[in-house]
Amino acid sequence: GLDTHREPNGWTIRQIAHHLADVEALTYPALLAALAEPGREWLGNPWPPDGWAAFLDYRHRAIEPSLALFDATRASVLALVACRPGRWHQSTRSATGSANPTVIALIGMLAGHALEHVEEIRAIRAATDGAHPAD
């Protein structure tokens, strides 16, 4: 059922898995910078999720490496914040000097993002029951 989707142009479960891994991997350096060098200038470049899905072939790639990346990134973040409990409110700063999201805000964003997609996967599975594989 990895290649099922709920809507004709919606992402498949496979594509969602790759997206989740990429978001975790892209946020990880921002977390590291905030933990190791609070106040450092950090330029978080926006990226187009749909473009990455196409350019990085989310539709056809095996998900096992992405699942391993997701798990490893989560485990590393947990270990880092466990050994540095007083640094949850640290952040980097943008080029304009304003504060970027804190460590705790970034972790909260990642947790909420993953949960939203887990619910999306559950909805796809409930709606399709494997009946509509992707084109």
PDB file of N, CA and C in Angstrom, residues 66-105:
ATOM      1  N   SER A  66      15.128   6.210   3.777  1.00  0.00           N
ATOM      2  CA  SER A  66      14.508   7.409   4.350  1.00  0.00           C
ATOM      3  C   SER A  66      13.982   7.143   5.753  1.00  0.00           C
ATOM      4  N   LEU A  67      13.416   5.968   5.984  1.00  0.00           N
ATOM      5  CA  LEU A  67      12.959   5.623   7.333  1.00  0.00           C
ATOM      6  C   LEU A  67      14.138   5.546   8.293  1.00  0.00           C
ATOM      7  N   ALA A  68      15.255   4.986   7.836  1.00  0.00           N
ATOM      8  CA  ALA A  68      16.458   4.907   8.674  1.00  0.00           C
ATOM      9  C   ALA A  68      16.991   6.304   8.982  1.00  0.00           C
ATOM     10  N   LEU A  69      16.971   7.194   7.995  1.00  0.00           N
ATOM     11  CA  LEU A  69      17.413   8.571   8.208  1.00  0.00           C
ATOM     12  C   LEU A  69      16.512   9.271   9.219  1.00  0.00           C
ATOM     13  N   PHE A  70      15.214   9.102   9.075  1.00  0.00           N
ATOM     14  CA  PHE A  70      14.255   9.692  10.014  1.00  0.00           C
ATOM     15  C   PHE A  70      14.554   9.200  11.435  1.00  0.00           C
ATOM     16  N   ASP A  71      14.681   7.889  11.595  1.00  0.00           N
ATOM     17  CA  ASP A  71      14.947   7.307  12.917  1.00  0.00           C
ATOM     18  C   ASP A  71      16.276   7.795  13.495  1.00  0.00           C
ATOM     19  N   ALA A  72      17.312   7.825  12.674  1.00  0.00           N
ATOM     20  CA  ALA A  72      18.634   8.233  13.156  1.00  0.00           C
ATOM     21  C   ALA A  72      18.641   9.712  13.546  1.00  0.00           C
ATOM     22  N   THR A  73      17.985  10.541  12.763  1.00  0.00           N
ATOM     23  CA  THR A  73      17.938  11.964  13.080  1.00  0.00           C
ATOM     24  C   THR A  73      17.196  12.189  14.389  1.00  0.00           C
ATOM     25  N   ARG A  74      16.040  11.530  14.546  1.00  0.00           N
ATOM     26  CA  ARG A  74      15.275  11.653  15.785  1.00  0.00           C
ATOM     27  C   ARG A  74      16.102  11.183  16.986  1.00  0.00           C
ATOM     28  N   ALA A  75      16.782  10.057  16.858  1.00  0.00           N
ATOM     29  CA  ALA A  75      17.585   9.522  17.962  1.00  0.00           C
ATOM     30  C   ALA A  75      18.712  10.485  18.328  1.00  0.00           C
ATOM     31  N   SER A  76      19.337  11.077  17.335  1.00  0.00           N
ATOM     32  CA  SER A  76      20.425  12.012  17.593  1.00  0.00           C
ATOM     33  C   SER A  76      19.911  13.266  18.304  1.00  0.00           C
ATOM     34  N   VAL A  77      18.783  13.791  17.859  1.00  0.00           N
ATOM     35  CA  VAL A  77      18.212  14.974  18.510  1.00  0.00           C
ATOM     36  C   VAL A  77      17.868  14.664  19.964  1.00  0.00           C
ATOM     37  N   LEU A  78      17.256  13.509  20.198  1.00  0.00           N
ATOM     38  CA  LEU A  78      16.916  13.128  21.575  1.00  0.00           C
ATOM     39  C   LEU A  78      18.159  13.045  22.449  1.00  0.00           C
ATOM     40  N   ALA A  79      19.224  12.452  21.925  1.00  0.00           N
ATOM     41  CA  ALA A  79      20.461  12.341  22.695  1.00  0.00           C
ATOM     42  C   ALA A  79      21.067  13.713  22.967  1.00  0.00           C
ATOM     43  N   LEU A  80      21.029  14.588  21.989  1.00  0.00           N
ATOM     44  CA  LEU A  80      21.593  15.927  22.167  1.00  0.00           C
ATOM     45  C   LEU A  80      20.856  16.732  23.225  1.00  0.00           C
ATOM     46  N   VAL A  81      19.539  16.743  23.150  1.00  0.00           N
ATOM     47  CA  VAL A  81      18.798  17.544  24.127  1.00  0.00           C
ATOM     48  C   VAL A  81      18.848  16.913  25.514  1.00  0.00           C
ATOM     49  N   ALA A  82      19.016  15.604  25.564  1.00  0.00           N
ATOM     50  CA  ALA A  82      19.142  14.950  26.871  1.00  0.00           C
ATOM     51  C   ALA A  82      20.440  15.347  27.558  1.00  0.00           C
ATOM     52  N   CYS A  83      21.516  15.507  26.799  1.00  0.00           N
ATOM     53  CA  CYS A  83      22.799  15.857  27.411  1.00  0.00           C
ATOM     54  C   CYS A  83      22.974  17.366  27.552  1.00  0.00           C
ATOM     55  N   ARG A  84      22.082  18.137  26.983  1.00  0.00           N
ATOM     56  CA  ARG A  84      22.122  19.596  27.090  1.00  0.00           C
ATOM     57  C   ARG A  84      20.743  20.144  27.462  1.00  0.00           C
ATOM     58  N   PRO A  85      20.211  19.730  28.616  1.00  0.00           N
ATOM     59  CA  PRO A  85      18.825  20.088  28.962  1.00  0.00           C
ATOM     60  C   PRO A  85      18.580  21.586  29.149  1.00  0.00           C
ATOM     61  N   GLY A  86      19.583  22.348  29.444  1.00  0.00           N
ATOM     62  CA  GLY A  86      19.396  23.776  29.661  1.00  0.00           C
ATOM     63  C   GLY A  86      19.408  24.613  28.396  1.00  0.00           C
ATOM     64  N   ARG A  87      19.458  23.973  27.252  1.00  0.00           N
ATOM     65  CA  ARG A  87      19.615  24.722  25.999  1.00  0.00           C
ATOM     66  C   ARG A  87      18.368  24.735  25.112  1.00  0.00           C
ATOM     67  N   TRP A  88      17.236  24.354  25.666  1.00  0.00           N
ATOM     68  CA  TRP A  88      16.001  24.260  24.879  1.00  0.00           C
ATOM     69  C   TRP A  88      15.561  25.599  24.292  1.00  0.00           C
ATOM     70  N   HIS A  89      15.916  26.701  24.944  1.00  0.00           N
ATOM     71  CA  HIS A  89      15.432  28.010  24.502  1.00  0.00           C
ATOM     72  C   HIS A  89      16.471  28.783  23.699  1.00  0.00           C
ATOM     73  N   GLN A  90      17.542  28.123  23.338  1.00  0.00           N
ATOM     74  CA  GLN A  90      18.553  28.759  22.497  1.00  0.00           C
ATOM     75  C   GLN A  90      18.073  28.783  21.057  1.00  0.00           C
ATOM     76  N   SER A  91      18.596  29.754  20.322  1.00  0.00           N
ATOM     77  CA  SER A  91      18.258  29.848  18.902  1.00  0.00           C
ATOM     78  C   SER A  91      19.416  30.490  18.156  1.00  0.00           C
ATOM     79  N   THR A  92      19.350  30.402  16.873  1.00  0.00           N
ATOM     80  CA  THR A  92      20.257  31.142  16.011  1.00  0.00           C
ATOM     81  C   THR A  92      19.558  32.463  15.691  1.00  0.00           C
ATOM     82  N   ARG A  93      20.164  33.266  14.837  1.00  0.00           N
ATOM     83  CA  ARG A  93      19.513  34.511  14.413  1.00  0.00           C
ATOM     84  C   ARG A  93      19.532  34.592  12.894  1.00  0.00           C
ATOM     85  N   SER A  94      18.578  35.312  12.371  1.00  0.00           N
ATOM     86  CA  SER A  94      18.497  35.484  10.922  1.00  0.00           C
ATOM     87  C   SER A  94      19.455  36.583  10.487  1.00  0.00           C
ATOM     88  N   ALA A  95      19.583  36.783   9.197  1.00  0.00           N
ATOM     89  CA  ALA A  95      20.463  37.816   8.660  1.00  0.00           C
ATOM     90  C   ALA A  95      20.019  39.207   9.101  1.00  0.00           C
ATOM     91  N   THR A  96      18.742  39.367   9.420  1.00  0.00           N
ATOM     92  CA  THR A  96      18.228  40.669   9.874  1.00  0.00           C
ATOM     93  C   THR A  96      18.460  40.880  11.367  1.00  0.00           C
ATOM     94  N   GLY A  97      18.965  39.847  12.062  1.00  0.00           N
ATOM     95  CA  GLY A  97      19.236  39.957  13.486  1.00  0.00           C
ATOM     96  C   GLY A  97      18.130  39.437  14.378  1.00  0.00           C
ATOM     97  N   SER A  98      16.984  39.092  13.803  1.00  0.00           N
ATOM     98  CA  SER A  98      15.901  38.558  14.623  1.00  0.00           C
ATOM     99  C   SER A  98      16.175  37.094  14.947  1.00  0.00           C
ATOM    100  N   ALA A  99      15.606  36.644  16.054  1.00  0.00           N
ATOM    101  CA  ALA A  99      15.833  35.265  16.483  1.00  0.00           C
ATOM    102  C   ALA A  99      15.083  34.292  15.584  1.00  0.00           C
ATOM    103  N   ASN A 100      15.735  33.222  15.241  1.00  0.00           N
ATOM    104  CA  ASN A 100      15.089  32.103  14.557  1.00  0.00           C
ATOM    105  C   ASN A 100      14.372  31.272  15.615  1.00  0.00           C
ATOM    106  N   PRO A 101      13.601  30.272  15.216  1.00  0.00           N
ATOM    107  CA  PRO A 101      12.922  29.436  16.219  1.00  0.00           C
ATOM    108  C   PRO A 101      13.917  28.798  17.195  1.00  0.00           C
ATOM    109  N   THR A 102      13.485  28.668  18.433  1.00  0.00           N
ATOM    110  CA  THR A 102      14.304  28.031  19.461  1.00  0.00           C
ATOM    111  C   THR A 102      14.375  26.525  19.223  1.00  0.00           C
ATOM    112  N   VAL A 103      15.271  25.884  19.934  1.00  0.00           N
ATOM    113  CA  VAL A 103      15.409  24.431  19.858  1.00  0.00           C
ATOM    114  C   VAL A 103      14.062  23.771  20.153  1.00  0.00           C
ATOM    115  N   ILE A 104      13.409  24.197  21.226  1.00  0.00           N
ATOM    116  CA  ILE A 104      12.130  23.579  21.594  1.00  0.00           C
ATOM    117  C   ILE A 104      11.056  23.840  20.536  1.00  0.00           C
ATOM    118  N   ALA A 105      11.081  25.015  19.920  1.00  0.00           N
ATOM    119  CA  ALA A 105      10.107  25.313  18.858  1.00  0.00           C
ATOM    120  C   ALA A 105      10.365  24.445  17.627  1.00  0.00           C
TER     121      ALA A 105
END
